[in-house]
């Protein structure tokens, strides 16, 4: 395998307005995000020759976006996917650039996640889910018909084995809500969360209450990736990719027979070797947070706390500003918004650029960050980035 470290960079990031009801199409949202990323990079739309996106059949295509930007792309790609798709498409972009097929790639996620198919009406019925989800016929008829219920089963088992408590989940939520108070674009800006309020909130699906869930939102995000050589001529401060694990899986049998294992465990074993750093070198993190428990399990997988000690790690305030690992500093998907993880990537890029310098939102002296993706206990990816 070729060496990735420091040879590729993220040079542009952008987003559309975030709302609960955009009143427009995913294409319009994607155009706004793409134009913002192009402006951020200081390039022209015509400089981009590759376009990629991921969706759950709820978005526009890469070809449509390129067309409305006035670009004839050399390569377009649209995949069906959610969590960990950002890391996977960045890896694909690097591969294409490495072969010379393209030189600059824009990756986007655009969705009316709140007002559209996911929450606003329509979507998949139970019969379709049973066919689409591997093994769905064994769990959906018995009441486990949503991601919250599936993840809750894994969370409950892990909590039992490692003595995690509801309060430990609450430390994740209260930390990310605290970060959102510094981000005017966050859904929960102006709505802080105390531990008492968290504990008093009733369960939606055990062990999760509404604060443990990610926020469905209408928005689009965009990222521009190119080579380190081309990055020198962009306007923005490039953020370089030190290590990347695109999308790893654990053996399928383990998904059902060994609930102590998740795919992130495999990613954690290789990502630091790729980057040539250790967990102690990481200054800031963007941990995929579709549910609060997912953050705790990944903190173990990526070596920030040993198994059985992650509750203590978050209880000590280590996810907060000034902690050992400031995490999801825009509020994350629990308190800022939700584009299947891409908004977390935008934030860590901005942190590593020191865009919030001289404000309370900036992680002091951060140079190296980790960004993780999670499609479920069985599929995961991650990147380590530097300024």
CSV table of C-alpha atoms in Angstrom, one decimal:
chain,number,residue,atom,x,y,z
A,1,UNK,CA,0.0,0.0,0.0
A,2,UNK,CA,1.2,3.5,-0.8
A,3,UNK,CA,2.1,6.0,1.9
A,4,UNK,CA,-0.8,8.4,2.6
A,5,UNK,CA,0.8,10.3,5.5
A,6,UNK,CA,0.9,14.1,4.7
A,7,UNK,CA,0.5,13.6,1.0
A,8,UNK,CA,-3.2,14.6,0.8
A,9,UNK,CA,-5.2,17.4,2.5
A,10,UNK,CA,-8.6,18.8,3.1
A,11,UNK,CA,-8.5,22.3,1.7
A,12,UNK,CA,-12.1,23.4,1.8
A,13,UNK,CA,-15.1,22.9,4.0
A,14,UNK,CA,-18.6,24.4,3.9
A,15,UNK,CA,-22.2,24.0,5.0
A,16,UNK,CA,-25.6,25.2,4.2
A,17,UNK,CA,-28.0,26.8,6.7
A,18,UNK,CA,-29.1,24.2,9.3
A,19,UNK,CA,-32.8,24.0,10.1
A,20,UNK,CA,-35.7,21.8,11.0
A,21,UNK,CA,-37.6,22.7,7.8
A,22,UNK,CA,-35.4,24.0,4.9
A,23,UNK,CA,-38.3,24.6,2.5
A,24,UNK,CA,-36.0,23.6,-0.3
A,25,UNK,CA,-34.4,20.6,-2.0
A,26,UNK,CA,-31.3,18.7,-1.1
A,27,UNK,CA,-29.8,19.9,-4.4
A,28,UNK,CA,-30.2,23.5,-3.2
A,29,UNK,CA,-28.7,22.7,0.1
A,30,UNK,CA,-25.8,20.9,-1.6
A,31,UNK,CA,-25.2,23.9,-3.9
A,32,UNK,CA,-25.0,26.2,-0.8
A,33,UNK,CA,-22.5,23.9,1.0
A,34,UNK,CA,-20.4,23.3,-2.1
A,35,UNK,CA,-20.1,27.0,-2.9
A,36,UNK,CA,-19.1,27.7,0.7
A,37,UNK,CA,-16.4,25.0,0.5
A,38,UNK,CA,-15.1,26.4,-2.8
A,39,UNK,CA,-15.0,29.9,-1.4
A,40,UNK,CA,-13.2,28.5,1.7
A,41,UNK,CA,-10.5,26.9,-0.5
A,42,UNK,CA,-10.2,29.9,-2.7
A,43,UNK,CA,-10.5,27.9,-5.9
A,44,UNK,CA,-13.0,27.9,-8.9
A,45,UNK,CA,-15.7,25.3,-9.3
A,46,UNK,CA,-14.0,24.2,-12.5
A,47,UNK,CA,-10.9,23.2,-10.6
A,48,UNK,CA,-12.9,20.3,-9.2
A,49,UNK,CA,-13.0,17.2,-11.4
A,50,UNK,CA,-14.4,14.6,-9.0
A,51,UNK,CA,-17.7,14.7,-7.1
A,52,UNK,CA,-18.9,12.1,-4.6
A,53,UNK,CA,-21.8,11.8,-2.2
A,54,UNK,CA,-23.5,9.4,0.2
A,55,UNK,CA,-27.1,9.2,1.1
A,56,UNK,CA,-30.0,6.9,2.0
A,57,UNK,CA,-31.9,7.6,-1.2
A,58,UNK,CA,-32.8,11.0,0.2
A,59,UNK,CA,-30.5,13.4,-1.8
A,60,UNK,CA,-29.4,14.7,-5.1
A,61,UNK,CA,-26.7,13.1,-7.2
A,62,UNK,CA,-23.1,14.2,-7.7
A,63,UNK,CA,-23.7,14.7,-11.4
A,64,UNK,CA,-26.6,17.0,-10.6
A,65,UNK,CA,-24.5,19.1,-8.2
A,66,UNK,CA,-21.6,19.3,-10.7
A,67,UNK,CA,-24.0,20.4,-13.5
A,68,UNK,CA,-25.6,23.2,-11.4
A,69,UNK,CA,-22.1,24.4,-10.5
A,70,UNK,CA,-21.3,24.5,-14.2
A,71,UNK,CA,-18.7,21.8,-14.1
A,72,UNK,CA,-18.1,18.8,-16.4
A,73,UNK,CA,-16.6,16.2,-14.0
A,74,UNK,CA,-14.3,13.4,-14.9
A,75,UNK,CA,-15.7,11.2,-12.1
A,76,UNK,CA,-18.9,11.0,-10.1
A,77,UNK,CA,-19.9,8.6,-7.4
A,78,UNK,CA,-23.0,8.2,-5.2
A,79,UNK,CA,-23.1,5.5,-2.6
A,80,UNK,CA,-25.8,4.3,-0.3
A,81,UNK,CA,-24.5,4.9,3.2
A,82,UNK,CA,-24.5,6.8,6.5
A,83,UNK,CA,-22.0,6.7,9.3
A,84,UNK,CA,-18.3,6.2,8.3
A,85,UNK,CA,-19.1,7.2,4.7
A,86,UNK,CA,-17.2,10.4,4.9
A,87,UNK,CA,-13.9,8.6,5.8
A,88,UNK,CA,-14.6,6.0,3.1
A,89,UNK,CA,-15.1,8.6,0.3
A,90,UNK,CA,-12.1,10.5,1.4
A,91,UNK,CA,-10.1,7.3,1.0
A,92,UNK,CA,-11.7,6.8,-2.4
A,93,UNK,CA,-10.8,10.3,-3.4
A,94,UNK,CA,-7.1,9.8,-2.4
A,95,UNK,CA,-7.0,6.6,-4.5
A,96,UNK,CA,-8.3,8.4,-7.5
A,97,UNK,CA,-5.9,11.3,-7.1
A,98,UNK,CA,-3.1,8.8,-6.6
A,99,UNK,CA,-3.8,7.2,-10.0
A,100,UNK,CA,-4.0,10.5,-11.8
A,101,UNK,CA,-7.7,10.0,-12.7
A,102,UNK,CA,-8.7,13.3,-10.9
A,103,UNK,CA,-6.8,15.9,-9.0
A,104,UNK,CA,-9.4,17.6,-6.7
A,105,UNK,CA,-12.6,16.0,-5.3
A,106,UNK,CA,-15.6,17.5,-3.6
A,107,UNK,CA,-17.5,15.2,-1.2
A,108,UNK,CA,-20.9,16.2,0.1
A,109,UNK,CA,-23.9,15.0,2.2
A,110,UNK,CA,-27.2,16.8,1.6
A,111,UNK,CA,-30.5,15.9,3.3
A,112,UNK,CA,-33.8,17.1,4.6
A,113,UNK,CA,-33.4,14.8,7.5
A,114,UNK,CA,-35.9,16.6,9.7
A,115,UNK,CA,-38.6,17.6,7.3
A,116,UNK,CA,-38.1,14.9,4.6
A,117,UNK,CA,-38.1,11.2,4.3
A,118,UNK,CA,-36.4,10.3,7.5
A,119,UNK,CA,-38.7,12.1,10.0
A,120,UNK,CA,-41.2,14.2,8.0
A,121,UNK,CA,-43.1,11.3,6.4
A,122,UNK,CA,-42.7,8.4,4.1
A,123,UNK,CA,-39.7,6.1,4.1
A,124,UNK,CA,-39.1,2.4,4.6
A,125,UNK,CA,-41.8,0.1,6.0
A,126,UNK,CA,-41.1,-2.8,8.4
A,127,UNK,CA,-41.1,-5.4,5.6
A,128,UNK,CA,-38.5,-3.5,3.6
A,129,UNK,CA,-36.3,-3.1,6.7
A,130,UNK,CA,-36.5,-6.9,7.4
A,131,UNK,CA,-35.2,-7.5,3.9
A,132,UNK,CA,-32.6,-4.7,4.0
A,133,UNK,CA,-31.1,-5.4,7.4
A,134,UNK,CA,-29.1,-8.5,7.5
A,135,UNK,CA,-30.8,-10.7,10.1
A,136,UNK,CA,-33.7,-8.2,10.4
A,137,UNK,CA,-36.3,-11.0,10.4
A,138,UNK,CA,-34.8,-12.3,13.6
A,139,UNK,CA,-35.2,-9.1,15.6
A,140,UNK,CA,-37.7,-6.7,14.0
A,141,UNK,CA,-40.8,-8.9,14.6
A,142,UNK,CA,-39.9,-9.0,18.3
A,143,UNK,CA,-39.9,-5.2,18.7
A,144,UNK,CA,-36.4,-4.1,17.8
A,145,UNK,CA,-37.4,-2.0,14.8
A,146,UNK,CA,-35.2,1.1,15.0
A,147,UNK,CA,-31.5,1.9,15.4
A,148,UNK,CA,-32.1,3.2,18.9
A,149,UNK,CA,-33.4,-0.3,19.9
A,150,UNK,CA,-30.6,-2.1,18.1
A,151,UNK,CA,-27.8,0.1,19.6
A,152,UNK,CA,-29.5,0.0,23.0
A,153,UNK,CA,-29.1,-3.8,23.1
A,154,UNK,CA,-25.3,-3.4,22.5
A,155,UNK,CA,-25.1,-0.5,25.0
A,156,UNK,CA,-27.0,-2.4,27.7
A,157,UNK,CA,-24.7,-5.4,27.4
A,158,UNK,CA,-21.5,-3.2,27.4
A,159,UNK,CA,-22.8,-1.2,30.4
A,160,UNK,CA,-23.4,-4.4,32.3
A,161,UNK,CA,-20.0,-5.8,31.6
A,162,UNK,CA,-18.0,-2.6,32.4
A,163,UNK,CA,-20.1,-1.0,35.2
A,164,UNK,CA,-21.1,2.0,33.1
A,165,UNK,CA,-24.1,3.9,34.5
A,166,UNK,CA,-26.7,6.2,33.1
A,167,UNK,CA,-24.8,9.1,34.6
A,168,UNK,CA,-21.8,8.2,32.4
A,169,UNK,CA,-24.0,8.5,29.3
A,170,UNK,CA,-25.1,11.9,30.8
A,171,UNK,CA,-21.5,13.1,31.0
A,172,UNK,CA,-21.2,12.7,27.2
A,173,UNK,CA,-24.4,14.6,26.6
A,174,UNK,CA,-23.8,17.5,29.0
A,175,UNK,CA,-20.3,17.9,27.6
A,176,UNK,CA,-21.5,18.2,24.0
A,177,UNK,CA,-24.4,20.5,25.0
A,178,UNK,CA,-21.9,22.7,26.8
A,179,UNK,CA,-19.8,22.9,23.5
A,180,UNK,CA,-23.0,23.9,21.6
A,181,UNK,CA,-23.4,27.0,23.8
A,182,UNK,CA,-20.3,28.4,22.0
A,183,UNK,CA,-21.7,27.6,18.6
A,184,UNK,CA,-24.5,29.9,17.4
A,185,UNK,CA,-25.2,27.5,14.5
A,186,UNK,CA,-26.0,24.6,16.8
A,187,UNK,CA,-29.6,23.5,17.3
A,188,UNK,CA,-29.1,23.5,21.1
A,189,UNK,CA,-27.3,26.9,21.2
A,190,UNK,CA,-28.9,28.7,24.2
A,191,UNK,CA,-30.2,25.4,25.6
A,192,UNK,CA,-27.6,24.0,28.1
A,193,UNK,CA,-28.2,20.7,29.8
A,194,UNK,CA,-27.5,19.9,33.4
A,195,UNK,CA,-26.9,16.4,34.8
A,196,UNK,CA,-30.0,16.8,36.9
A,197,UNK,CA,-32.1,17.6,33.9
A,198,UNK,CA,-30.6,14.7,32.0
A,199,UNK,CA,-31.4,12.2,34.8
A,200,UNK,CA,-35.0,13.5,35.1
A,201,UNK,CA,-35.7,12.9,31.4
A,202,UNK,CA,-37.7,9.8,30.7
A,203,UNK,CA,-36.4,7.0,28.5
A,204,UNK,CA,-37.4,6.8,24.9
A,205,UNK,CA,-35.6,3.4,24.3
A,206,UNK,CA,-33.6,2.0,27.2
A,207,UNK,CA,-30.9,3.1,28.0
A,208,UNK,CA,-31.4,6.2,25.9
A,209,UNK,CA,-33.5,9.3,26.7
A,210,UNK,CA,-34.0,12.1,24.1
A,211,UNK,CA,-30.6,13.7,24.9
A,212,UNK,CA,-28.8,10.5,24.0
A,213,UNK,CA,-30.1,10.7,20.4
A,214,UNK,CA,-28.5,12.6,17.5
A,215,UNK,CA,-30.4,15.5,16.0
A,216,UNK,CA,-32.2,15.0,12.7
A,217,UNK,CA,-31.7,18.2,10.6
A,218,UNK,CA,-32.1,19.7,7.2
A,219,UNK,CA,-28.7,20.7,5.9
A,220,UNK,CA,-25.7,19.9,3.6
A,221,UNK,CA,-22.0,19.7,4.3
A,222,UNK,CA,-19.1,19.7,1.8
A,223,UNK,CA,-15.4,18.8,1.9
A,224,UNK,CA,-12.7,19.4,-0.8
A,225,UNK,CA,-9.8,17.0,-0.9
A,226,UNK,CA,-6.6,17.3,-3.0
A,227,UNK,CA,-2.9,16.5,-3.0
A,228,UNK,CA,-0.5,18.2,-0.7
A,229,UNK,CA,1.2,19.8,-3.7
A,230,UNK,CA,-2.0,21.4,-5.0
A,231,UNK,CA,-3.0,22.4,-1.5
A,232,UNK,CA,-0.1,24.8,-1.4
A,233,UNK,CA,-1.9,27.1,-3.9
A,234,UNK,CA,-5.3,27.2,-2.1
A,235,UNK,CA,-6.4,30.1,0.0
A,236,UNK,CA,-7.2,28.1,3.2
A,237,UNK,CA,-4.8,26.6,5.6
A,238,UNK,CA,-4.6,22.9,4.6
A,239,UNK,CA,-5.3,20.2,7.1
A,240,UNK,CA,-3.2,17.1,6.2
A,241,UNK,CA,-4.2,13.5,6.4
A,242,UNK,CA,-1.7,11.6,8.5
A,243,UNK,CA,-3.5,8.2,8.7
A,244,UNK,CA,-6.7,6.8,7.3
A,245,UNK,CA,-8.7,3.6,7.7
A,246,UNK,CA,-11.5,3.8,5.3
A,247,UNK,CA,-14.2,1.3,6.4
A,248,UNK,CA,-13.3,-1.9,8.3
A,249,UNK,CA,-15.7,-4.6,9.4
A,250,UNK,CA,-15.4,-7.3,12.1
A,251,UNK,CA,-16.2,-10.9,11.2
A,252,UNK,CA,-19.9,-11.3,10.8
A,253,UNK,CA,-20.2,-14.1,13.2
A,254,UNK,CA,-18.9,-11.9,16.0
A,255,UNK,CA,-21.7,-9.4,15.4
A,256,UNK,CA,-24.0,-11.8,17.0
A,257,UNK,CA,-21.8,-14.1,19.1
A,258,UNK,CA,-19.4,-11.7,20.7
A,259,UNK,CA,-21.1,-8.4,21.7
A,260,UNK,CA,-17.9,-7.2,23.4
A,261,UNK,CA,-16.3,-6.5,20.0
A,262,UNK,CA,-17.0,-3.7,17.5
A,263,UNK,CA,-15.4,-2.8,14.2
A,264,UNK,CA,-13.7,0.3,15.7
A,265,UNK,CA,-11.5,-2.1,17.7
A,266,UNK,CA,-9.9,-3.2,14.4
A,267,UNK,CA,-9.6,0.4,13.1
A,268,UNK,CA,-8.0,1.5,16.4
A,269,UNK,CA,-5.2,-1.1,16.0
A,270,UNK,CA,-4.0,0.3,12.7
A,271,UNK,CA,-4.8,4.0,12.5
A,272,UNK,CA,-2.1,5.1,14.9
A,273,UNK,CA,0.5,3.0,13.1
A,274,UNK,CA,-0.5,4.6,9.8
A,275,UNK,CA,-0.1,8.1,11.3
A,276,UNK,CA,2.9,7.4,13.4
A,277,UNK,CA,1.4,8.8,16.6
A,278,UNK,CA,-0.2,7.5,19.8
A,279,UNK,CA,-3.5,8.3,21.6
A,280,UNK,CA,-1.5,10.6,23.9
A,281,UNK,CA,-0.6,12.8,20.9
A,282,UNK,CA,-4.2,13.6,20.0
A,283,UNK,CA,-5.2,17.1,21.0
A,284,UNK,CA,-8.8,17.2,19.8
A,285,UNK,CA,-11.4,14.6,18.6
A,286,UNK,CA,-14.5,14.3,16.5
A,287,UNK,CA,-16.1,11.0,17.7
A,288,UNK,CA,-19.1,9.8,15.8
A,289,UNK,CA,-22.1,10.3,18.2
A,290,UNK,CA,-25.3,9.0,16.8
A,291,UNK,CA,-26.0,7.9,20.4
A,292,UNK,CA,-24.1,8.8,23.6
A,293,UNK,CA,-23.0,5.3,24.2
A,294,UNK,CA,-21.3,5.0,20.8
A,295,UNK,CA,-18.9,7.7,22.0
A,296,UNK,CA,-18.0,5.7,25.1
A,297,UNK,CA,-17.4,2.5,23.2
A,298,UNK,CA,-15.1,4.3,20.7
A,299,UNK,CA,-13.1,6.0,23.4
A,300,UNK,CA,-12.2,2.5,24.4
A,301,UNK,CA,-11.5,1.3,20.9
A,302,UNK,CA,-9.2,4.2,20.1
A,303,UNK,CA,-7.1,3.8,23.3
A,304,UNK,CA,-8.3,6.9,25.2
A,305,UNK,CA,-9.5,4.8,28.1
A,306,UNK,CA,-9.1,1.1,28.9
A,307,UNK,CA,-12.1,-1.2,29.1
A,308,UNK,CA,-13.9,-0.6,32.3
A,309,UNK,CA,-12.4,2.9,32.9
A,310,UNK,CA,-14.2,4.9,30.2
A,311,UNK,CA,-16.9,6.0,32.6
A,312,UNK,CA,-14.3,7.5,34.9
A,313,UNK,CA,-12.6,9.2,31.9
A,314,UNK,CA,-15.7,11.1,30.9
A,315,UNK,CA,-16.8,11.8,34.5
A,316,UNK,CA,-13.5,13.6,35.1
A,317,UNK,CA,-14.4,16.1,32.4
A,318,UNK,CA,-12.0,15.0,29.7
A,319,UNK,CA,-14.4,15.6,26.8
A,320,UNK,CA,-14.8,19.3,27.8
A,321,UNK,CA,-12.6,22.2,26.9
A,322,UNK,CA,-9.5,22.0,29.0
A,323,UNK,CA,-9.9,18.2,29.4
A,324,UNK,CA,-7.5,15.6,28.0
A,325,UNK,CA,-9.5,15.2,24.9
A,326,UNK,CA,-11.9,18.0,23.9
A,327,UNK,CA,-14.4,16.2,21.8
A,328,UNK,CA,-17.1,17.3,19.3
A,329,UNK,CA,-16.4,20.9,20.1
A,330,UNK,CA,-19.3,22.3,17.9
A,331,UNK,CA,-21.8,20.2,19.9
A,332,UNK,CA,-21.6,17.1,17.7
A,333,UNK,CA,-24.5,15.2,16.3
A,334,UNK,CA,-26.1,15.2,19.8
A,335,UNK,CA,-26.3,19.0,20.1
A,336,UNK,CA,-25.2,20.7,16.8
A,337,UNK,CA,-26.9,18.8,14.0
A,338,UNK,CA,-26.7,15.6,12.0
A,339,UNK,CA,-25.3,14.8,8.6
A,340,UNK,CA,-24.2,11.3,9.3
A,341,UNK,CA,-20.9,12.6,10.7
A,342,UNK,CA,-19.7,15.1,8.1
A,343,UNK,CA,-20.5,18.1,10.3
A,344,UNK,CA,-18.0,16.7,12.9
A,345,UNK,CA,-15.3,16.6,10.2
A,346,UNK,CA,-16.0,20.2,9.3
A,347,UNK,CA,-15.5,21.2,13.0
A,348,UNK,CA,-12.2,19.3,13.5
A,349,UNK,CA,-10.8,20.9,10.3
A,350,UNK,CA,-11.6,24.3,11.7
A,351,UNK,CA,-10.2,23.5,15.1
A,352,UNK,CA,-6.9,22.3,13.5
A,353,UNK,CA,-6.8,25.5,11.4
A,354,UNK,CA,-7.2,27.5,14.7
A,355,UNK,CA,-10.1,29.4,13.1
A,356,UNK,CA,-11.6,30.2,16.6
A,357,UNK,CA,-8.4,31.7,17.8
A,358,UNK,CA,-8.8,33.9,20.9
A,359,UNK,CA,-12.2,32.6,21.6
A,360,UNK,CA,-13.5,30.1,24.2
A,361,UNK,CA,-14.4,27.7,21.3
A,362,UNK,CA,-10.8,27.1,20.3
A,363,UNK,CA,-8.9,24.1,21.7
A,364,UNK,CA,-5.6,25.6,22.8
A,365,UNK,CA,-2.5,24.6,20.8
A,366,UNK,CA,-4.2,21.7,19.0
A,367,UNK,CA,-2.1,20.3,16.2
A,368,UNK,CA,-3.3,16.7,15.8
A,369,UNK,CA,-6.9,15.4,15.8
A,370,UNK,CA,-8.8,12.2,15.3
A,371,UNK,CA,-12.1,11.9,13.4
A,372,UNK,CA,-14.1,8.6,13.6
A,373,UNK,CA,-16.9,7.1,11.7
A,374,UNK,CA,-19.4,4.5,12.8
A,375,UNK,CA,-21.9,2.7,10.6
A,376,UNK,CA,-22.8,0.3,13.4
A,377,UNK,CA,-21.0,-2.1,15.7
A,378,UNK,CA,-19.9,-4.0,12.6
A,379,UNK,CA,-18.5,-1.2,10.3
A,380,UNK,CA,-16.2,1.7,11.2
A,381,UNK,CA,-13.5,4.0,9.9
A,382,UNK,CA,-11.3,6.9,11.2
A,383,UNK,CA,-8.8,9.6,10.1
A,384,UNK,CA,-6.0,11.3,12.0
A,385,UNK,CA,-5.4,14.9,10.8
A,386,UNK,CA,-2.8,17.6,11.5
A,387,UNK,CA,-2.5,21.3,10.8
